[in-house]
Amino acid sequence: MLENIKKVLVSQEAIIERSKEIGAQISKDYADKMPVLVALLKGSVPFAAELMKYIDIDMEIEFMDVSSYEGTKSTGEIKIIKDLDRSIKDCDVIIVEDIVDTGKTLKTVKELLYSKGAKDVKVATLLDKKYGRVVDIEADYVGFDIPDEFVVGYGLDFNQKFRNLPFVGVLKEECYRSENE
Ligand code: IMP
């Protein structure tokens, strides 16, 4: 597995430290509320698990699966594979994402959660690829801004692999080049 990684972009230690900071900020911002974290499966699971440890106010966590990412390019089509199990009507929601690239996933999910009656929807993302953006949307809590490179690890996959790496790394191009040609 490690032989396919070109370099480590964000270390596990850095992710833990940044999660502590974001958790503290969310605890402050939502001091008089009870946020519902909506973690998007499967990529956000490690980050959501890390982040929630540092939120020291009452909160709940729910999961949704809306991914349609295939290979290394966004298809732009978003399927709801697993919907929420409960109502989020009048709730203060924080979507937890692994990475925002084009922003299409986030925009669609945000609109969907508002259409389900959420009072407010904010976004916490581990990684932000600002240069990949094609729709006008920004995350409210960002772990790390990263360059426009295909990354894996800490929940992020390439064809379902590499999610178990304890850091975020850049995948060697030869691993996916043949699929893009
Ligand atoms: P967007 O809709 O283009 O913003 O894509 C968001 C989703 O694409 C993320 O939740 C990831 O599943 C996937 N994605 C985007 N960039 C990468 C990457 O560099 N590595 C792995 N998955 C990625």
PDB file of C-alpha atoms and ligand atoms in Angstrom:
ATOM      1  CA  MET A   1       0.000   0.000   0.000  1.00  0.00           C
ATOM      2  CA  LEU A   2       2.676   2.537   1.017  1.00  0.00           C
ATOM      3  CA  GLU A   3       4.629   1.963  -2.216  1.00  0.00           C
ATOM      4  CA  ASN A   4       1.789   3.742  -4.080  1.00  0.00           C
ATOM      5  CA  ILE A   5       2.172   6.966  -2.082  1.00  0.00           C
ATOM      6  CA  LYS A   6       4.326   9.740  -3.568  1.00  0.00           C
ATOM      7  CA  LYS A   7       4.458  11.856  -0.387  1.00  0.00           C
ATOM      8  CA  VAL A   8       2.718  12.567   2.899  1.00  0.00           C
ATOM      9  CA  LEU A   9       0.744  15.790   2.587  1.00  0.00           C
ATOM     10  CA  VAL A  10      -0.872  16.022   6.045  1.00  0.00           C
ATOM     11  CA  SER A  11       0.413  13.963   8.970  1.00  0.00           C
ATOM     12  CA  GLN A  12      -1.746  12.224  11.552  1.00  0.00           C
ATOM     13  CA  GLU A  13      -0.357  14.536  14.267  1.00  0.00           C
ATOM     14  CA  ALA A  14      -1.330  17.622  12.264  1.00  0.00           C
ATOM     15  CA  ILE A  15      -4.854  16.252  11.716  1.00  0.00           C
ATOM     16  CA  ILE A  16      -5.313  15.613  15.438  1.00  0.00           C
ATOM     17  CA  GLU A  17      -4.091  19.101  16.359  1.00  0.00           C
ATOM     18  CA  ARG A  18      -6.324  20.777  13.771  1.00  0.00           C
ATOM     19  CA  SER A  19      -9.311  18.650  14.855  1.00  0.00           C
ATOM     20  CA  LYS A  20      -8.803  19.906  18.422  1.00  0.00           C
ATOM     21  CA  GLU A  21      -8.874  23.506  17.198  1.00  0.00           C
ATOM     22  CA  ILE A  22     -11.979  23.027  15.053  1.00  0.00           C
ATOM     23  CA  GLY A  23     -13.715  21.078  17.836  1.00  0.00           C
ATOM     24  CA  ALA A  24     -13.036  23.928  20.262  1.00  0.00           C
ATOM     25  CA  GLN A  25     -14.328  26.475  17.744  1.00  0.00           C
ATOM     26  CA  ILE A  26     -17.526  24.487  17.117  1.00  0.00           C
ATOM     27  CA  SER A  27     -18.057  24.105  20.886  1.00  0.00           C
ATOM     28  CA  LYS A  28     -17.836  27.896  21.186  1.00  0.00           C
ATOM     29  CA  ASP A  29     -19.971  28.705  18.136  1.00  0.00           C
ATOM     30  CA  TYR A  30     -22.716  26.243  19.164  1.00  0.00           C
ATOM     31  CA  ALA A  31     -22.508  26.814  22.943  1.00  0.00           C
ATOM     32  CA  ASP A  32     -26.262  27.483  23.227  1.00  0.00           C
ATOM     33  CA  LYS A  33     -27.327  24.937  20.552  1.00  0.00           C
ATOM     34  CA  MET A  34     -27.176  21.202  19.990  1.00  0.00           C
ATOM     35  CA  PRO A  35     -25.651  20.605  16.579  1.00  0.00           C
ATOM     36  CA  VAL A  36     -26.380  17.519  14.502  1.00  0.00           C
ATOM     37  CA  LEU A  37     -23.238  16.428  12.685  1.00  0.00           C
ATOM     38  CA  VAL A  38     -24.112  14.846   9.346  1.00  0.00           C
ATOM     39  CA  ALA A  39     -21.049  12.833   8.327  1.00  0.00           C
ATOM     40  CA  LEU A  40     -20.909  11.887   4.660  1.00  0.00           C
ATOM     41  CA  LEU A  41     -19.972   8.234   4.193  1.00  0.00           C
ATOM     42  CA  LYS A  42     -17.518   6.814   3.753  1.00  0.00           C
ATOM     43  CA  GLY A  43     -14.673   9.310   3.454  1.00  0.00           C
ATOM     44  CA  SER A  44     -15.482  11.542   6.413  1.00  0.00           C
ATOM     45  CA  VAL A  45     -15.641   8.761   9.023  1.00  0.00           C
ATOM     46  CA  PRO A  46     -12.064   9.085  10.411  1.00  0.00           C
ATOM     47  CA  PHE A  47     -12.277  12.898  10.511  1.00  0.00           C
ATOM     48  CA  ALA A  48     -15.780  12.891  12.049  1.00  0.00           C
ATOM     49  CA  ALA A  49     -14.611  10.408  14.701  1.00  0.00           C
ATOM     50  CA  GLU A  50     -11.579  12.575  15.497  1.00  0.00           C
ATOM     51  CA  LEU A  51     -13.440  15.886  15.454  1.00  0.00           C
ATOM     52  CA  MET A  52     -16.345  14.828  17.685  1.00  0.00           C
ATOM     53  CA  LYS A  53     -13.951  13.926  20.492  1.00  0.00           C
ATOM     54  CA  TYR A  54     -13.100  17.605  20.824  1.00  0.00           C
ATOM     55  CA  ILE A  55     -16.642  18.965  20.739  1.00  0.00           C
ATOM     56  CA  ASP A  56     -17.472  19.392  24.402  1.00  0.00           C
ATOM     57  CA  ILE A  57     -21.141  20.380  24.143  1.00  0.00           C
ATOM     58  CA  ASP A  58     -24.169  18.141  23.545  1.00  0.00           C
ATOM     59  CA  MET A  59     -24.316  17.021  19.925  1.00  0.00           C
ATOM     60  CA  GLU A  60     -25.617  14.174  17.789  1.00  0.00           C
ATOM     61  CA  ILE A  61     -24.163  12.405  14.775  1.00  0.00           C
ATOM     62  CA  GLU A  62     -25.953  11.039  11.716  1.00  0.00           C
ATOM     63  CA  PHE A  63     -24.657   9.499   8.496  1.00  0.00           C
ATOM     64  CA  MET A  64     -25.543   9.965   4.840  1.00  0.00           C
ATOM     65  CA  ASP A  65     -24.037   8.426   1.734  1.00  0.00           C
ATOM     66  CA  VAL A  66     -24.264  10.546  -1.393  1.00  0.00           C
ATOM     67  CA  SER A  67     -21.012   9.857  -3.133  1.00  0.00           C
ATOM     68  CA  SER A  68     -20.814   9.221  -6.849  1.00  0.00           C
ATOM     69  CA  TYR A  69     -17.118   9.834  -7.316  1.00  0.00           C
ATOM     70  CA  GLU A  70     -15.577   7.354  -9.703  1.00  0.00           C
ATOM     71  CA  GLY A  71     -11.880   7.229 -10.461  1.00  0.00           C
ATOM     72  CA  THR A  72     -10.307  10.659 -10.011  1.00  0.00           C
ATOM     73  CA  LYS A  73     -12.844  12.929 -11.749  1.00  0.00           C
ATOM     74  CA  SER A  74     -16.149  14.144 -10.346  1.00  0.00           C
ATOM     75  CA  THR A  75     -19.029  12.867 -12.460  1.00  0.00           C
ATOM     76  CA  GLY A  76     -21.216  15.707 -11.263  1.00  0.00           C
ATOM     77  CA  GLU A  77     -24.015  13.274 -10.587  1.00  0.00           C
ATOM     78  CA  ILE A  78     -24.908  12.699  -6.980  1.00  0.00           C
ATOM     79  CA  LYS A  79     -26.860   9.679  -5.868  1.00  0.00           C
ATOM     80  CA  ILE A  80     -28.383   9.292  -2.416  1.00  0.00           C
ATOM     81  CA  ILE A  81     -27.235   5.848  -1.413  1.00  0.00           C
ATOM     82  CA  LYS A  82     -28.163   6.184   2.258  1.00  0.00           C
ATOM     83  CA  ASP A  83     -30.490   8.879   3.526  1.00  0.00           C
ATOM     84  CA  LEU A  84     -30.737  10.215   7.091  1.00  0.00           C
ATOM     85  CA  ASP A  85     -32.525   7.991   9.601  1.00  0.00           C
ATOM     86  CA  ARG A  86     -34.199  10.870  11.416  1.00  0.00           C
ATOM     87  CA  SER A  87     -35.802  14.236  10.878  1.00  0.00           C
ATOM     88  CA  ILE A  88     -33.503  17.246  10.970  1.00  0.00           C
ATOM     89  CA  LYS A  89     -36.363  19.751  10.943  1.00  0.00           C
ATOM     90  CA  ASP A  90     -35.361  22.943  12.809  1.00  0.00           C
ATOM     91  CA  CYS A  91     -31.918  21.500  13.597  1.00  0.00           C
ATOM     92  CA  ASP A  92     -28.551  23.210  13.449  1.00  0.00           C
ATOM     93  CA  VAL A  93     -26.653  20.902  11.120  1.00  0.00           C
ATOM     94  CA  ILE A  94     -22.935  20.643  10.468  1.00  0.00           C
ATOM     95  CA  ILE A  95     -22.066  18.565   7.407  1.00  0.00           C
ATOM     96  CA  VAL A  96     -18.761  16.763   7.917  1.00  0.00           C
ATOM     97  CA  GLU A  97     -16.869  16.135   4.684  1.00  0.00           C
ATOM     98  CA  ASP A  98     -13.501  14.616   3.869  1.00  0.00           C
ATOM     99  CA  ILE A  99     -12.696  16.996   1.002  1.00  0.00           C
ATOM    100  CA  VAL A 100     -14.342  19.743  -1.009  1.00  0.00           C
ATOM    101  CA  ASP A 101     -13.177  19.759  -4.617  1.00  0.00           C
ATOM    102  CA  THR A 102     -15.630  20.992  -7.270  1.00  0.00           C
ATOM    103  CA  GLY A 103     -18.118  21.729  -4.458  1.00  0.00           C
ATOM    104  CA  LYS A 104     -20.949  19.953  -6.328  1.00  0.00           C
ATOM    105  CA  THR A 105     -21.474  17.296  -3.640  1.00  0.00           C
ATOM    106  CA  LEU A 106     -21.579  19.847  -0.867  1.00  0.00           C
ATOM    107  CA  LYS A 107     -23.916  22.222  -2.678  1.00  0.00           C
ATOM    108  CA  THR A 108     -26.382  19.435  -3.424  1.00  0.00           C
ATOM    109  CA  VAL A 109     -26.276  18.038   0.113  1.00  0.00           C
ATOM    110  CA  LYS A 110     -26.628  21.489   1.650  1.00  0.00           C
ATOM    111  CA  GLU A 111     -29.696  22.239  -0.470  1.00  0.00           C
ATOM    112  CA  LEU A 112     -31.112  18.811   0.353  1.00  0.00           C
ATOM    113  CA  LEU A 113     -30.723  19.356   4.092  1.00  0.00           C
ATOM    114  CA  TYR A 114     -32.388  22.768   3.883  1.00  0.00           C
ATOM    115  CA  SER A 115     -35.223  21.178   1.891  1.00  0.00           C
ATOM    116  CA  LYS A 116     -35.624  18.700   4.756  1.00  0.00           C
ATOM    117  CA  GLY A 117     -36.264  21.676   7.087  1.00  0.00           C
ATOM    118  CA  ALA A 118     -32.850  22.207   8.719  1.00  0.00           C
ATOM    119  CA  LYS A 119     -32.669  25.595  10.454  1.00  0.00           C
ATOM    120  CA  ASP A 120     -29.035  26.171   9.588  1.00  0.00           C
ATOM    121  CA  VAL A 121     -26.444  24.150   7.667  1.00  0.00           C
ATOM    122  CA  LYS A 122     -22.712  24.697   8.072  1.00  0.00           C
ATOM    123  CA  VAL A 123     -19.828  22.636   6.735  1.00  0.00           C
ATOM    124  CA  ALA A 124     -16.688  21.208   8.334  1.00  0.00           C
ATOM    125  CA  THR A 125     -14.205  19.645   5.926  1.00  0.00           C
ATOM    126  CA  LEU A 126     -10.855  18.032   6.592  1.00  0.00           C
ATOM    127  CA  LEU A 127      -9.438  19.171   3.240  1.00  0.00           C
ATOM    128  CA  ASP A 128     -10.236  21.987   0.847  1.00  0.00           C
ATOM    129  CA  LYS A 129      -9.077  21.943  -2.789  1.00  0.00           C
ATOM    130  CA  LYS A 130      -9.990  25.539  -3.600  1.00  0.00           C
ATOM    131  CA  TYR A 131      -8.573  25.380  -7.132  1.00  0.00           C
ATOM    132  CA  GLY A 132     -10.965  22.592  -8.057  1.00  0.00           C
ATOM    133  CA  ARG A 133     -14.081  24.641  -7.328  1.00  0.00           C
ATOM    134  CA  VAL A 134     -16.695  24.967 -10.104  1.00  0.00           C
ATOM    135  CA  VAL A 135     -19.672  25.985  -7.952  1.00  0.00           C
ATOM    136  CA  ASP A 136     -19.852  28.882  -5.528  1.00  0.00           C
ATOM    137  CA  ILE A 137     -19.690  27.266  -2.096  1.00  0.00           C
ATOM    138  CA  GLU A 138     -17.283  27.454   0.821  1.00  0.00           C
ATOM    139  CA  ALA A 139     -16.814  25.378   3.957  1.00  0.00           C
ATOM    140  CA  ASP A 140     -17.186  27.096   7.328  1.00  0.00           C
ATOM    141  CA  TYR A 141     -14.532  25.006   9.094  1.00  0.00           C
ATOM    142  CA  VAL A 142     -11.525  23.875   7.057  1.00  0.00           C
ATOM    143  CA  GLY A 143      -8.818  21.534   8.298  1.00  0.00           C
ATOM    144  CA  PHE A 144      -6.256  22.126   5.564  1.00  0.00           C
ATOM    145  CA  ASP A 145      -6.132  23.876   2.196  1.00  0.00           C
ATOM    146  CA  ILE A 146      -4.397  21.559  -0.254  1.00  0.00           C
ATOM    147  CA  PRO A 147      -3.196  21.897  -3.854  1.00  0.00           C
ATOM    148  CA  ASP A 148      -5.094  20.353  -6.763  1.00  0.00           C
ATOM    149  CA  GLU A 149      -3.577  16.884  -6.445  1.00  0.00           C
ATOM    150  CA  PHE A 150      -5.338  13.566  -6.009  1.00  0.00           C
ATOM    151  CA  VAL A 151      -4.960  12.516  -2.384  1.00  0.00           C
ATOM    152  CA  VAL A 152      -5.785   9.382  -0.420  1.00  0.00           C
ATOM    153  CA  GLY A 153      -5.792   8.291   3.201  1.00  0.00           C
ATOM    154  CA  TYR A 154      -7.532   9.271   6.413  1.00  0.00           C
ATOM    155  CA  GLY A 155     -10.826   8.197   4.858  1.00  0.00           C
ATOM    156  CA  LEU A 156     -10.117   9.275   1.271  1.00  0.00           C
ATOM    157  CA  ASP A 157      -9.992   6.502  -1.291  1.00  0.00           C
ATOM    158  CA  PHE A 158      -8.975   5.618  -4.795  1.00  0.00           C
ATOM    159  CA  ASN A 159     -11.433   2.975  -6.009  1.00  0.00           C
ATOM    160  CA  GLN A 160     -12.246   2.154  -2.356  1.00  0.00           C
ATOM    161  CA  LYS A 161      -8.621   1.573  -1.363  1.00  0.00           C
ATOM    162  CA  PHE A 162      -6.247   3.564   0.889  1.00  0.00           C
ATOM    163  CA  ARG A 163      -8.964   4.805   3.299  1.00  0.00           C
ATOM    164  CA  ASN A 164      -7.077   3.137   6.151  1.00  0.00           C
ATOM    165  CA  LEU A 165      -3.869   5.167   5.799  1.00  0.00           C
ATOM    166  CA  PRO A 166      -3.404   7.186   9.016  1.00  0.00           C
ATOM    167  CA  PHE A 167      -2.297  10.298   7.061  1.00  0.00           C
ATOM    168  CA  VAL A 168      -3.267  12.148   3.877  1.00  0.00           C
ATOM    169  CA  GLY A 169      -0.890  11.381   1.041  1.00  0.00           C
ATOM    170  CA  VAL A 170      -0.508  12.065  -2.658  1.00  0.00           C
ATOM    171  CA  LEU A 171      -1.098   9.014  -4.812  1.00  0.00           C
ATOM    172  CA  LYS A 172       1.542   8.216  -7.448  1.00  0.00           C
ATOM    173  CA  GLU A 173       0.208   9.214 -10.855  1.00  0.00           C
ATOM    174  CA  GLU A 174       0.931   5.849 -12.425  1.00  0.00           C
ATOM    175  CA  CYS A 175      -1.723   4.359 -10.105  1.00  0.00           C
ATOM    176  CA  TYR A 176      -4.546   6.164 -11.896  1.00  0.00           C
ATOM    177  CA  ARG A 177      -3.089   7.467 -15.166  1.00  0.00           C
ATOM    178  CA  SER A 178      -4.211   4.492 -17.242  1.00  0.00           C
ATOM    179  CA  GLU A 179      -7.852   5.020 -16.131  1.00  0.00           C
ATOM    180  CA  ASN A 180      -7.879   8.648 -17.261  1.00  0.00           C
ATOM    181  CA  GLU A 181      -6.466   8.021 -20.727  1.00  0.00           C
TER     182      GLU A 181
HETATM  183  P1  IMP B   1     -16.795  17.440  -5.217  1.00  0.00           P
HETATM  184  O1  IMP B   1     -18.261  17.186  -5.426  1.00  0.00           O
HETATM  185  O2  IMP B   1     -16.059  17.559  -6.509  1.00  0.00           O
HETATM  186  O3  IMP B   1     -16.503  18.603  -4.291  1.00  0.00           O
HETATM  187  O4  IMP B   1     -16.180  16.124  -4.599  1.00  0.00           O
HETATM  188  C1  IMP B   1     -16.273  15.777  -3.282  1.00  0.00           C
HETATM  189  C2  IMP B   1     -15.990  14.303  -3.149  1.00  0.00           C
HETATM  190  O5  IMP B   1     -15.086  13.870  -4.166  1.00  0.00           O
HETATM  191  C3  IMP B   1     -15.312  13.980  -1.849  1.00  0.00           C
HETATM  192  O6  IMP B   1     -16.232  13.668  -0.841  1.00  0.00           O
HETATM  193  C4  IMP B   1     -14.441  12.803  -2.208  1.00  0.00           C
HETATM  194  O7  IMP B   1     -15.166  11.608  -2.053  1.00  0.00           O
HETATM  195  C5  IMP B   1     -14.136  12.985  -3.675  1.00  0.00           C
HETATM  196  N1  IMP B   1     -12.791  13.554  -3.912  1.00  0.00           N
HETATM  197  C6  IMP B   1     -12.477  14.764  -4.374  1.00  0.00           C
HETATM  198  N2  IMP B   1     -11.152  14.938  -4.463  1.00  0.00           N
HETATM  199  C7  IMP B   1     -10.607  13.777  -4.040  1.00  0.00           C
HETATM  200  C8  IMP B   1      -9.234  13.331  -3.864  1.00  0.00           C
HETATM  201  O8  IMP B   1      -8.243  14.031  -4.103  1.00  0.00           O
HETATM  202  N3  IMP B   1      -9.089  12.075  -3.400  1.00  0.00           N
HETATM  203  C9  IMP B   1     -10.137  11.251  -3.098  1.00  0.00           C
HETATM  204  N4  IMP B   1     -11.412  11.633  -3.226  1.00  0.00           N
HETATM  205  C10 IMP B   1     -11.644  12.889  -3.693  1.00  0.00           C
END
